[in-house]
Amino acid sequence: MRPRLRTGLLGLLAVLALASAAPADDYEPGPEPLTDKRRTLVILLDGFRWDYIKHLGADTHGFKEFLKNGVSTEYVNTIFPSLSFPAWTTISTGVYPETHGILANFFYNRQRQQAFMLNDTATTRKAFWWQSPEPVWTTAAHQGLRVATILWSRSDVPVHGLRPEQAEGYSYNKDALGVFRDSIERSLEYLQRGFDLVMTYSELVDDVGHSYGPDSLEMKYTIGDVSKLLTGLFRSLESRQLKDKTNVILIGDHGMVTVDPGEPIKLRELLDADTDVEQALGQGAFVSIYAKPGRVEYIHHKLATVPGLTIWRRGEVPMELHYNRNPALPDLIVSASKGFYFDADDSKGYLIHGLHVKEETAPRPHGIHGYQPDVEQMRTVFYAVGPDFKRGVTTGPIDLVDEYQVLCHLLRIPAHPHNGTWARVRGLLAGDPVRPYGEDGDDDDMPNLEPTPIRSTAGTVEAVPPPPAPQGPAAAPPPEQPPPTTGLASGPVRIALSVIVGLLGWYVFLCVITNSH
């Protein structure tokens, strides 16, 4: 083969090989490269009340990194109901329960005849609960980012066939302190390995709050334990040369109220399982009642006079609670007043069941949540430190729905429609970005689902259209899902495979040309 011909063909090979590596039509380009491979670690502490650090007088040395070198908010307004599974889902999607469809820790979908029960993974891992809206970890994986989740909600359930590269969903463990310590170590390893987003969860604080109360000496010691683990975390980040490259965010989902364990509201004594109720699910300060035919008005009238509770028919919940727009909502929503709570079997979560009445078996709590978000003790926290946050700044309150857009901005990924307000969070971020990543100035690019006019950019508030139909559990069942893939099966690997195939093809072509001459 003549040298010029060989040189020309090799040049053509290089051009065509690059062309063959172009993304397929169905591939969305990944985000802009993160400066110096920045990483994001999110730590969710269940039940971390907004005033624990100041109120309890515990050892808080580990929180000083946030307070001195990072940012915090005065407090975070939680959602209604102020329960774990709905709150976790709001954090990861930026929408209220009426939209994401995880309506409580315990609820029932009549259309599917399926119950959702907090500690029963056979019910919570059913794929149909989780297919819409898309959580932040799925969007990140679609964009080619490496994501690891540790005990975080149902991140282990594939969304449209995709789940994080490392995905571990929620499961209860009595050794909450040991599990949290292990989760911190695993998070550090994932960050060291180059993961872009690591999300870890602990129910240590929530467990102690329920068992001993939020104002107890045990809670003071527990906050001290958390502080020590945070101190170790920041030391490890520094020793691994990751501290200046990692955004660390510590958040809660709700607070906790002290209750008298001896005085619960006993719905079993007020309602008849045989004649009144098909299902009554809940615990703590919130109950969903699914009435038998023709019994809604009777139940409403009977419970409306009971001290310490508020009862609404479906569709009559105050608009500011954002709990009217899902067709799977129960017939009656019952909310306890501060300090009151409902008697329930903590292990099963039902007060009255259509088949039988469950007797009380669990120890009665000293701390409860699930109340309406205007109860001060339901507020929670937002702390953050890292290269993308300001230093030594405390801003005003934010809402739980605001946190999703912060995560998307840090990861440089597009946010899906959400209920958050950028004006509330932009002051936390270095440079005071006028708009979140991916928004080019047209407010329609990232529609907000807020039914009232709150959608802010650069401090201006504009009216927005009403939200679309809910996409929660009552929606039609999703199509059969293919086997789940991980984030590594996205853009970068696909491109590499295209390059290899292209090179092999042209190598064979050159061999044929060479042999023919």
Tab-separated table of N, CA and C in Angstrom, residues 14 73 80 101 125 271 355 401 455 466:
chain	number	residue	atom	x	y	z
A	14	ALA	N	-9.773	8.508	11.134
A	14	ALA	CA	-9.923	9.312	12.343
A	14	ALA	C	-11.198	10.142	12.302
A	73	THR	N	-30.365	28.298	57.007
A	73	THR	CA	-31.593	29.086	56.956
A	73	THR	C	-32.153	29.205	58.367
A	80	PHE	N	-47.477	19.256	54.408
A	80	PHE	CA	-48.589	18.556	55.050
A	80	PHE	C	-48.920	17.311	54.237
A	101	GLY	N	-47.939	12.071	44.921
A	101	GLY	CA	-48.802	10.933	45.202
A	101	GLY	C	-48.436	10.074	46.385
A	125	ARG	N	-42.162	-0.886	47.835
A	125	ARG	CA	-41.280	-1.072	46.683
A	125	ARG	C	-42.036	-1.352	45.390
A	271	LEU	N	-65.578	4.852	66.167
A	271	LEU	CA	-66.088	4.377	64.885
A	271	LEU	C	-66.201	2.860	64.891
A	355	LEU	N	-61.222	-5.476	58.003
A	355	LEU	CA	-61.295	-6.893	58.344
A	355	LEU	C	-61.229	-7.133	59.844
A	401	VAL	N	-40.103	22.347	49.606
A	401	VAL	CA	-40.159	22.212	48.145
A	401	VAL	C	-39.045	22.984	47.451
A	455	ARG	N	-43.531	32.208	41.675
A	455	ARG	CA	-42.475	31.686	40.798
A	455	ARG	C	-41.529	32.830	40.586
A	466	PRO	N	-52.387	27.003	36.591
A	466	PRO	CA	-52.639	25.928	37.564
A	466	PRO	C	-51.878	24.689	37.196
